[in-house]
CSV table of C-alpha atoms and ligand atoms in Angstrom, one decimal:
chain,number,residue,atom,x,y,z
A,1,MET,CA,122.7,155.4,9.4
A,2,LYS,CA,124.5,157.7,11.8
A,3,TYR,CA,123.3,158.1,15.3
A,4,LEU,CA,124.6,160.7,17.7
A,5,PHE,CA,124.3,159.9,21.4
A,6,LYS,CA,124.8,163.3,23.0
A,7,ASN,CA,125.0,164.7,26.5
A,8,ALA,CA,126.2,161.5,28.2
A,9,LYS,CA,129.0,160.8,30.8
A,10,ARG,CA,131.5,158.0,30.6
A,11,LEU,CA,133.5,156.3,33.3
A,12,MET,CA,137.3,156.7,33.0
A,13,GLU,CA,140.0,154.3,34.0
A,14,ASP,CA,140.5,156.1,37.3
A,15,GLY,CA,136.9,156.0,38.2
A,16,ARG,CA,136.1,159.6,37.3
A,17,THR,CA,133.3,160.4,35.0
A,18,GLU,CA,133.7,162.7,32.0
A,19,ARG,CA,131.3,164.3,29.6
A,20,CYS,CA,131.0,162.4,26.3
A,21,GLU,CA,129.2,162.1,23.0
A,22,LEU,CA,129.2,159.1,20.7
A,23,LEU,CA,128.8,158.9,17.0
A,24,VAL,CA,127.7,155.5,15.9
A,25,GLU,CA,127.8,154.5,12.3
A,26,ASN,CA,126.2,151.2,11.3
A,27,ASP,CA,127.3,148.9,14.1
A,28,VAL,CA,130.5,150.6,15.1
A,29,ILE,CA,131.5,153.5,17.4
A,30,ARG,CA,133.0,156.0,15.0
A,31,THR,CA,133.8,158.9,17.4
A,32,ILE,CA,133.9,159.5,21.1
A,33,ALA,CA,134.6,163.1,22.2
A,34,SER,CA,133.4,165.5,24.8
A,35,VAL,CA,131.5,167.2,21.9
A,36,VAL,CA,130.9,165.6,18.5
A,37,THR,CA,130.3,168.3,15.9
A,38,GLU,CA,129.7,166.0,12.9
A,39,GLY,CA,126.1,165.7,11.7
A,40,ALA,CA,124.0,162.6,12.2
A,41,ASP,CA,120.7,161.1,10.9
A,42,ARG,CA,119.3,160.9,14.4
A,43,VAL,CA,120.3,162.6,17.6
A,44,ILE,CA,119.5,160.9,20.9
A,45,ASP,CA,119.8,162.9,24.2
A,46,CYS,CA,121.3,160.8,27.0
A,47,ASP,CA,120.0,163.2,29.5
A,48,ASN,CA,123.4,163.5,31.3
A,49,GLN,CA,123.4,159.8,32.3
A,50,LEU,CA,126.3,157.4,32.4
A,51,ILE,CA,127.1,155.4,29.3
A,52,LEU,CA,128.8,152.1,29.9
A,53,PRO,CA,130.1,149.3,27.6
A,54,GLY,CA,127.4,146.7,27.1
A,55,PHE,CA,127.6,143.9,29.7
A,56,VAL,CA,128.8,140.5,28.7
A,57,ASP,CA,127.2,137.5,30.3
A,58,VAL,CA,128.9,134.1,29.6
A,59,HIS,CA,126.2,132.1,31.4
A,60,VAL,CA,122.6,132.3,30.2
A,61,HIS,CA,119.9,129.7,29.6
A,62,LEU,CA,117.6,130.7,26.7
A,63,ARG,CA,115.8,127.3,26.7
A,64,GLU,CA,115.1,127.4,22.9
A,65,PRO,CA,114.8,124.9,21.2
A,66,GLY,CA,112.6,122.6,23.3
A,67,GLY,CA,111.9,124.8,26.3
A,68,GLU,CA,110.0,127.7,24.8
A,69,HIS,CA,107.4,127.7,27.5
A,70,LYS,CA,110.2,128.7,29.9
A,71,GLU,CA,112.1,131.1,27.7
A,72,THR,CA,112.8,132.0,24.1
A,73,ILE,CA,115.7,133.5,22.2
A,74,ALA,CA,113.4,136.6,21.6
A,75,ALA,CA,112.2,137.0,25.2
A,76,GLY,CA,115.6,136.1,26.8
A,77,THR,CA,117.5,138.6,24.7
A,78,LYS,CA,114.9,141.3,25.4
A,79,ALA,CA,115.5,140.6,29.1
A,80,ALA,CA,119.2,140.9,28.4
A,81,ALA,CA,118.8,144.2,26.7
A,82,ARG,CA,116.7,145.5,29.6
A,83,GLY,CA,119.5,144.5,32.0
A,84,GLY,CA,122.2,146.3,29.9
A,85,PHE,CA,123.7,143.1,28.4
A,86,THR,CA,124.7,143.2,24.8
A,87,THR,CA,126.5,139.9,24.5
A,88,ILE,CA,125.3,136.7,26.1
A,89,CYS,CA,126.4,133.1,25.8
A,90,ALA,CA,123.7,130.5,25.6
A,91,MET,CA,124.0,127.2,27.5
A,92,PRO,CA,123.4,124.0,25.5
A,93,ASN,CA,120.8,122.3,27.8
A,94,THR,CA,118.1,122.5,25.2
A,95,ASN,CA,116.2,120.0,23.1
A,96,PRO,CA,117.8,119.1,20.8
A,97,VAL,CA,121.3,119.8,22.3
A,98,PRO,CA,123.7,121.6,20.1
A,99,ASP,CA,126.0,118.6,19.9
A,100,LYS,CA,126.4,118.4,16.1
A,101,GLU,CA,127.0,121.0,13.3
A,102,GLU,CA,123.5,120.9,11.9
A,103,THR,CA,122.0,121.7,15.2
A,104,VAL,CA,124.4,124.6,15.7
A,105,ASP,CA,123.7,125.9,12.2
A,106,TRP,CA,120.0,125.8,12.9
A,107,LEU,CA,120.5,127.6,16.3
A,108,LEU,CA,122.7,130.3,14.7
A,109,GLU,CA,120.0,130.9,12.1
A,110,LYS,CA,117.3,131.2,14.8
A,111,ILE,CA,119.5,133.6,16.7
A,112,LYS,CA,120.0,135.7,13.6
A,113,GLN,CA,116.2,136.0,13.2
A,114,ASN,CA,115.0,136.5,16.7
A,115,ALA,CA,117.8,137.9,19.0
A,116,SER,CA,117.9,141.5,20.2
A,117,VAL,CA,121.4,141.2,21.4
A,118,ARG,CA,124.5,139.2,20.4
A,119,VAL,CA,124.1,135.5,21.3
A,120,LEU,CA,127.1,133.2,21.3
A,121,PRO,CA,125.9,129.6,21.6
A,122,TYR,CA,127.8,126.9,23.5
A,123,ALA,CA,128.1,123.3,22.1
A,124,SER,CA,128.0,120.4,24.5
A,125,ILE,CA,130.9,118.3,25.7
A,126,THR,CA,129.0,115.1,25.5
A,127,LYS,CA,126.3,114.0,23.0
A,128,GLY,CA,122.8,114.9,24.3
A,129,LEU,CA,124.5,116.0,27.6
A,130,LYS,CA,124.3,112.4,28.6
A,131,GLY,CA,127.8,112.1,29.9
A,132,GLU,CA,128.4,109.0,27.7
A,133,GLU,CA,130.0,109.9,24.4
A,134,LEU,CA,132.1,113.0,23.6
A,135,THR,CA,130.9,115.3,20.8
A,136,ASP,CA,133.2,116.0,17.8
A,137,ILE,CA,135.1,118.8,19.6
A,138,GLY,CA,137.4,119.4,16.6
A,139,LYS,CA,134.6,119.8,14.1
A,140,LEU,CA,132.2,121.7,16.3
A,141,SER,CA,134.9,124.3,17.2
A,142,GLN,CA,134.7,125.4,13.5
A,143,ALA,CA,131.0,125.8,13.7
A,144,GLY,CA,130.7,129.3,15.2
A,145,ILE,CA,130.3,128.3,18.8
A,146,PHE,CA,131.5,130.0,21.9
A,147,ALA,CA,133.0,127.2,24.0
A,148,PHE,CA,132.2,123.7,25.2
A,149,THR,CA,130.1,122.9,28.3
A,150,ASP,CA,127.7,120.4,29.8
A,151,ASP,CA,126.4,123.0,32.2
A,152,GLY,CA,123.7,121.7,34.5
A,153,VAL,CA,125.7,118.5,35.2
A,154,GLY,CA,129.3,117.9,36.0
A,155,ILE,CA,131.5,115.7,33.8
A,156,GLN,CA,131.6,112.7,36.1
A,157,THR,CA,134.8,110.8,35.2
A,158,ALA,CA,138.4,112.1,35.1
A,159,ASP,CA,138.9,110.1,31.9
A,160,GLN,CA,136.1,111.9,30.0
A,161,MET,CA,137.2,115.3,31.2
A,162,LEU,CA,140.8,114.5,30.2
A,163,GLN,CA,139.7,113.6,26.7
A,164,ALA,CA,137.5,116.6,26.4
A,165,MET,CA,140.2,119.0,27.5
A,166,SER,CA,142.8,117.4,25.2
A,167,ALA,CA,140.5,117.8,22.2
A,168,ALA,CA,139.5,121.3,23.2
A,169,ALA,CA,143.2,122.3,23.8
A,170,ALA,CA,144.1,121.0,20.3
A,171,SER,CA,141.3,123.3,18.9
A,172,LYS,CA,142.2,126.2,21.2
A,173,MET,CA,138.7,126.1,22.7
A,174,PRO,CA,137.8,126.7,26.3
A,175,VAL,CA,136.1,124.0,28.4
A,176,VAL,CA,133.5,125.6,30.7
A,177,ALA,CA,132.4,123.5,33.6
A,178,HIS,CA,129.5,123.1,36.0
A,179,CYS,CA,131.3,121.3,38.8
A,180,GLU,CA,129.3,118.7,40.6
A,181,ASP,CA,130.4,115.2,41.6
A,182,ASN,CA,127.1,113.3,41.6
A,183,SER,CA,128.4,110.6,43.8
A,184,ILE,CA,128.4,113.0,46.8
A,185,VAL,CA,125.2,115.1,46.1
A,186,TYR,CA,123.0,112.6,47.9
A,187,GLY,CA,119.8,114.0,46.4
A,188,GLY,CA,120.4,117.4,47.9
A,189,VAL,CA,118.2,120.4,47.0
A,190,VAL,CA,119.7,123.1,49.2
A,191,HIS,CA,123.1,123.8,50.8
A,192,ASP,CA,124.1,121.2,53.3
A,193,GLY,CA,124.2,123.4,56.4
A,194,LYS,CA,122.1,125.1,59.1
A,195,VAL,CA,119.1,125.8,56.8
A,196,SER,CA,118.9,122.3,55.3
A,197,ASN,CA,118.8,121.0,58.9
A,198,ARG,CA,116.2,123.5,60.0
A,199,LEU,CA,113.9,122.9,57.0
A,200,ASN,CA,114.6,119.2,57.1
A,201,LEU,CA,115.7,119.2,53.4
A,202,PRO,CA,118.4,117.0,51.9
A,203,GLY,CA,121.7,119.1,51.6
A,204,ILE,CA,124.2,119.5,48.7
A,205,PRO,CA,127.6,119.3,50.3
A,206,SER,CA,130.2,122.0,49.4
A,207,LEU,CA,132.6,119.2,48.6
A,208,SER,CA,130.5,118.0,45.6
A,209,GLU,CA,131.7,121.2,43.8
A,210,SER,CA,135.2,121.8,45.1
A,211,VAL,CA,136.4,118.2,44.7
A,212,GLN,CA,135.6,118.3,41.0
A,213,ILE,CA,137.3,121.6,40.5
A,214,ALA,CA,140.4,120.2,42.2
A,215,ARG,CA,140.4,117.3,39.8
A,216,ASP,CA,139.8,119.6,36.8
A,217,VAL,CA,142.6,122.1,37.5
A,218,LEU,CA,145.1,119.2,37.4
A,219,LEU,CA,143.6,118.0,34.1
A,220,ALA,CA,143.8,121.5,32.7
A,221,GLU,CA,147.4,121.6,33.8
A,222,ALA,CA,148.2,118.3,32.1
A,223,THR,CA,146.4,119.3,28.8
A,224,GLY,CA,147.1,123.0,28.6
A,225,CYS,CA,143.4,123.6,28.1
A,226,HIS,CA,141.7,126.9,29.1
A,227,TYR,CA,139.4,125.7,31.9
A,228,HIS,CA,136.6,128.0,33.1
A,229,VAL,CA,134.7,127.3,36.3
A,230,CYS,CA,130.9,128.2,36.2
A,231,HIS,CA,129.2,129.8,39.2
A,232,VAL,CA,131.7,129.2,42.0
A,233,SER,CA,129.9,128.9,45.3
A,234,THR,CA,132.1,127.6,48.0
A,235,LYS,CA,135.2,128.9,49.9
A,236,GLU,CA,137.1,125.7,49.2
A,237,SER,CA,136.4,126.2,45.5
A,238,VAL,CA,137.9,129.7,45.7
A,239,ARG,CA,141.0,128.4,47.5
A,240,VAL,CA,141.5,125.6,44.9
A,241,ILE,CA,141.2,128.1,42.0
A,242,ARG,CA,143.5,130.6,43.8
A,243,ASP,CA,146.2,127.9,44.2
A,244,ALA,CA,145.8,126.7,40.7
A,245,LYS,CA,146.3,130.2,39.3
A,246,LYS,CA,149.4,130.6,41.5
A,247,ALA,CA,150.7,127.4,39.9
A,248,GLY,CA,150.3,129.0,36.4
A,249,ILE,CA,147.4,126.8,35.4
A,250,HIS,CA,145.0,128.4,32.8
A,251,VAL,CA,141.9,128.5,34.9
A,252,THR,CA,139.3,131.3,35.0
A,253,ALA,CA,136.1,131.5,37.0
A,254,GLU,CA,132.8,133.3,37.4
A,255,VAL,CA,130.5,134.0,40.3
A,256,THR,CA,126.7,134.9,40.2
A,257,PRO,CA,125.0,138.0,41.7
A,258,HIS,CA,122.9,135.8,43.9
A,259,HIS,CA,125.9,134.0,45.4
A,260,LEU,CA,127.5,137.4,46.0
A,261,LEU,CA,124.5,139.0,47.6
A,262,MET,CA,122.8,136.2,49.5
A,263,ASN,CA,123.6,133.2,51.6
A,264,GLU,CA,121.5,130.3,53.0
A,265,GLN,CA,120.1,132.4,55.8
A,266,ALA,CA,117.9,134.2,53.2
A,267,ILE,CA,115.9,131.0,53.0
A,268,THR,CA,113.3,131.2,55.6
A,269,ALA,CA,110.6,128.9,54.1
A,270,ASP,CA,110.2,126.1,51.6
A,271,ASP,CA,110.2,128.6,48.7
A,272,ALA,CA,111.6,127.4,45.3
A,273,ASN,CA,112.5,131.0,44.4
A,274,PHE,CA,115.5,130.3,46.4
A,275,LYS,CA,116.3,127.0,44.7
A,276,MET,CA,119.3,127.2,42.4
A,277,ASN,CA,122.3,125.0,41.6
A,278,PRO,CA,124.8,125.5,43.1
A,279,PRO,CA,122.7,126.5,46.1
A,280,LEU,CA,123.0,129.6,48.3
A,281,ARG,CA,125.9,128.6,50.6
A,282,GLY,CA,127.0,129.7,54.1
A,283,VAL,CA,128.0,133.2,55.2
A,284,ASP,CA,131.7,132.3,55.1
A,285,ASP,CA,131.3,131.1,51.5
A,286,GLN,CA,129.6,134.3,50.5
A,287,GLU,CA,132.5,136.3,52.0
A,288,ALA,CA,135.1,134.1,50.3
A,289,LEU,CA,133.4,134.8,46.9
A,290,LEU,CA,133.7,138.5,47.2
A,291,GLU,CA,137.3,138.2,48.5
A,292,GLY,CA,138.0,135.9,45.4
A,293,LEU,CA,136.6,138.6,43.0
A,294,LEU,CA,138.6,141.4,44.7
A,295,ASP,CA,141.9,139.5,44.6
A,296,GLY,CA,141.4,138.3,41.0
A,297,THR,CA,140.9,134.6,41.8
A,298,ILE,CA,137.4,134.9,40.3
A,299,ASP,CA,137.5,136.7,37.0
A,300,CYS,CA,134.0,137.9,36.3
A,301,ILE,CA,130.3,137.9,37.2
A,302,ALA,CA,127.8,135.9,35.2
A,303,THR,CA,124.1,135.7,35.9
A,304,ASP,CA,123.3,132.0,35.3
A,305,HIS,CA,119.9,133.3,34.1
A,306,ALA,CA,117.9,130.1,34.3
A,307,PRO,CA,114.2,130.8,33.8
A,308,HIS,CA,111.3,128.4,34.6
A,309,THR,CA,107.5,128.7,34.5
A,310,GLN,CA,105.6,129.6,37.7
A,311,ASP,CA,104.1,126.2,37.7
A,312,ASP,CA,107.5,124.5,37.5
A,313,LYS,CA,108.6,126.6,40.5
A,314,ALA,CA,105.4,125.9,42.6
A,315,GLY,CA,106.7,122.5,43.7
A,316,GLY,CA,108.8,123.7,46.7
A,317,PHE,CA,112.5,122.7,47.2
A,318,LEU,CA,111.9,119.0,46.8
A,319,ASN,CA,110.1,119.1,43.4
A,320,ALA,CA,110.9,122.4,41.6
A,321,PRO,CA,113.7,122.7,39.1
A,322,PHE,CA,116.9,124.6,40.0
A,323,GLY,CA,117.3,128.2,38.7
A,324,ILE,CA,116.2,131.8,38.8
A,325,SER,CA,115.8,134.6,36.3
A,326,GLY,CA,118.8,136.9,36.5
A,327,LEU,CA,119.4,139.2,33.5
A,328,GLU,CA,117.1,142.0,34.5
A,329,THR,CA,118.2,142.3,38.1
A,330,ALA,CA,122.0,141.9,38.0
A,331,PHE,CA,123.2,145.4,37.5
A,332,PRO,CA,120.8,147.2,39.8
A,333,LEU,CA,121.4,144.7,42.6
A,334,LEU,CA,125.2,144.7,42.3
A,335,TYR,CA,125.3,148.4,42.0
A,336,THR,CA,123.1,148.9,45.0
A,337,TYR,CA,124.5,146.3,47.3
A,338,LEU,CA,128.1,146.2,46.4
A,339,VAL,CA,129.0,149.7,45.1
A,340,ARG,CA,126.7,151.9,47.1
A,341,THR,CA,127.7,150.0,50.2
A,342,GLU,CA,131.3,150.7,49.3
A,343,LYS,CA,132.4,147.1,49.2
A,344,VAL,CA,133.6,147.6,45.6
A,345,ASP,CA,133.9,150.6,43.4
A,346,LEU,CA,131.9,151.2,40.3
A,347,LYS,CA,134.9,150.7,37.9
A,348,GLN,CA,135.6,147.3,39.4
A,349,LEU,CA,132.0,146.2,39.0
A,350,ILE,CA,131.8,147.3,35.4
A,351,ASP,CA,135.1,145.5,34.6
A,352,TRP,CA,133.7,142.2,36.1
A,353,LEU,CA,130.6,142.7,33.8
A,354,THR,CA,132.4,143.8,30.6
A,355,ILE,CA,136.1,143.7,29.9
A,356,ARG,CA,137.0,140.8,32.2
A,357,PRO,CA,134.6,138.2,30.7
A,358,ALA,CA,135.4,139.5,27.2
A,359,ARG,CA,139.2,139.3,27.8
A,360,ILE,CA,139.3,135.8,29.3
A,361,PHE,CA,137.4,134.4,26.3
A,362,ASP,CA,139.2,136.6,23.7
A,363,LEU,CA,136.1,138.5,22.6
A,364,PRO,CA,136.5,141.9,21.1
A,365,TYR,CA,133.6,143.3,23.2
A,366,GLY,CA,133.1,145.0,26.6
A,367,VAL,CA,134.8,148.2,25.7
A,368,LEU,CA,133.6,151.7,24.9
A,369,GLU,CA,136.1,153.0,22.3
A,370,GLU,CA,136.4,154.2,18.8
A,371,GLY,CA,136.3,151.4,16.3
A,372,ALA,CA,134.6,149.0,18.8
A,373,ALA,CA,131.3,147.4,18.3
A,374,ALA,CA,128.4,149.9,19.2
A,375,ASP,CA,127.3,147.9,22.2
A,376,PHE,CA,126.5,150.1,25.2
A,377,THR,CA,124.0,150.8,27.9
A,378,VAL,CA,122.9,154.1,29.4
A,379,VAL,CA,122.4,153.8,33.2
A,380,ASN,CA,120.7,156.2,35.5
A,381,LEU,CA,122.5,155.7,38.8
A,382,GLU,CA,120.2,157.8,40.8
A,383,LYS,CA,116.9,156.2,39.7
A,384,GLU,CA,115.3,154.2,42.4
A,385,SER,CA,113.1,151.2,41.9
A,386,LYS,CA,112.0,147.9,43.4
A,387,ILE,CA,112.7,144.6,41.9
A,388,ASN,CA,109.3,143.4,40.5
A,389,ARG,CA,109.2,140.0,38.9
A,390,ASN,CA,105.9,140.8,37.3
A,391,THR,CA,107.6,143.4,35.1
A,392,PHE,CA,110.3,141.0,33.8
A,393,LEU,CA,110.6,140.8,30.0
A,394,SER,CA,112.0,137.3,30.6
A,395,LYS,CA,109.4,134.5,30.6
A,396,GLY,CA,110.9,133.4,33.9
A,397,LYS,CA,109.4,135.4,36.7
A,398,ASN,CA,111.3,133.6,39.5
A,399,THR,CA,113.6,135.6,41.7
A,400,PRO,CA,114.5,135.6,45.3
A,401,PHE,CA,115.1,139.4,45.0
A,402,HIS,CA,111.4,140.3,44.5
A,403,ASP,CA,110.7,143.6,46.3
A,404,TRP,CA,114.3,144.4,47.0
A,405,LYS,CA,115.0,148.2,46.7
A,406,VAL,CA,117.5,149.1,44.1
A,407,LYS,CA,119.2,152.2,42.6
A,408,GLY,CA,121.0,152.3,39.2
A,409,ILE,CA,118.7,151.3,36.3
A,410,PRO,CA,119.7,150.7,32.7
A,411,VAL,CA,117.4,153.1,30.8
A,412,MET,CA,118.6,152.4,27.2
A,413,THR,CA,120.6,149.7,25.6
A,414,VAL,CA,122.3,149.7,22.2
A,415,ALA,CA,123.5,146.5,20.6
A,416,GLU,CA,125.4,146.4,17.4
A,417,GLY,CA,124.3,149.9,16.7
A,418,LYS,CA,120.6,149.4,17.3
A,419,ILE,CA,118.5,150.7,20.2
A,420,VAL,CA,117.2,147.4,21.6
A,421,TYR,CA,115.8,148.7,24.8
A,422,LYS,CA,114.5,152.0,26.0
A,423,GLU,CA,112.6,152.5,29.3
A,424,ASP,CA,109.1,153.7,28.7
A,425,THR,CA,109.6,156.9,30.7
A,426,TYR,CA,112.9,157.7,29.0
A,427,ASP,CA,113.1,159.5,25.7
B,501,ZN,ZN1,125.4,125.3,36.1
């Protein structure tokens, strides 16, 4: 099958846009030109909208197996497609945990059957995510997994992280870390700051994150392991990573849209739509995160899409689980509140969502070029909308951004050569 996507624009290196047409054959981009004359089986008019490489999200929770009431591979990847994402990496806090080859094989089969976009699963660092026994990192690294992580919890002892990183380095696999020292979390549910005081809720100190990153960058230096920090949220974490990079340590990092666009002051009531881990931090932390992205300390943006049911989230800050739905809101929010406000330019934003995550993990995705995978999204930058959680394709309807006005909506997404999302009103 040959598809011709005609009458589009693409974003050039220097930020200009240029007319373009794409000929896709099977799952590969065959030709990109201002006009493609070759015939195709099907012609799709892109309506003069911008065609971008499919977004790559290295931090997504799909909840399957074991949490299908919260999200499934089918629903989560439909949400990804709607958000313009064509490659997502699935976190291992499922039941069972992908901690041995058979479970990974089963998961890869499920993904093949049910996913609308490419899903690269993580394996866990410790068996059952219990923090007790290491998985067989050497063996698992051959099983078609993306990387190793115990996301959701930090690796508590330096000894265990040292062993994990040594084994991962020997297999040339990255260790991806949720950084949280449990000994100084003190049962916190929200950032330890002004808002935790006002709402009288136990606070999560910034130090619980940064202190573990400081430990880990030294372990990464000692082992030569590629160490990737999940959802950086504090100014101290940014500083530690910046210094580690200066010292030549192989560390990379991601930040979420919600930490870039919000801080603790957004929390005005005991509303668990604002409960995520790490929590929304202070204003100065929020500023440091954007600065970190702009100076290259932080490499990319990842959503930490972490869906839950409405019932789960009804319990307020003390009882609800951490996490929000993020795949369908990421691009419109970032475009509206970072690009249109002229804090960053569009090319930078697209890089953080495509080529940067792909490059740091050696993935051949995130580019729009001849011979590359036919992964792309067509975005209408002028289209206005309001974030409406009730329209989410994700099973998770929890977001602190409900009712936010946005511009810049992905209207069609193509993954591995197939149209996996098309807005109702768009044809
Ligand atoms: Zn996490």
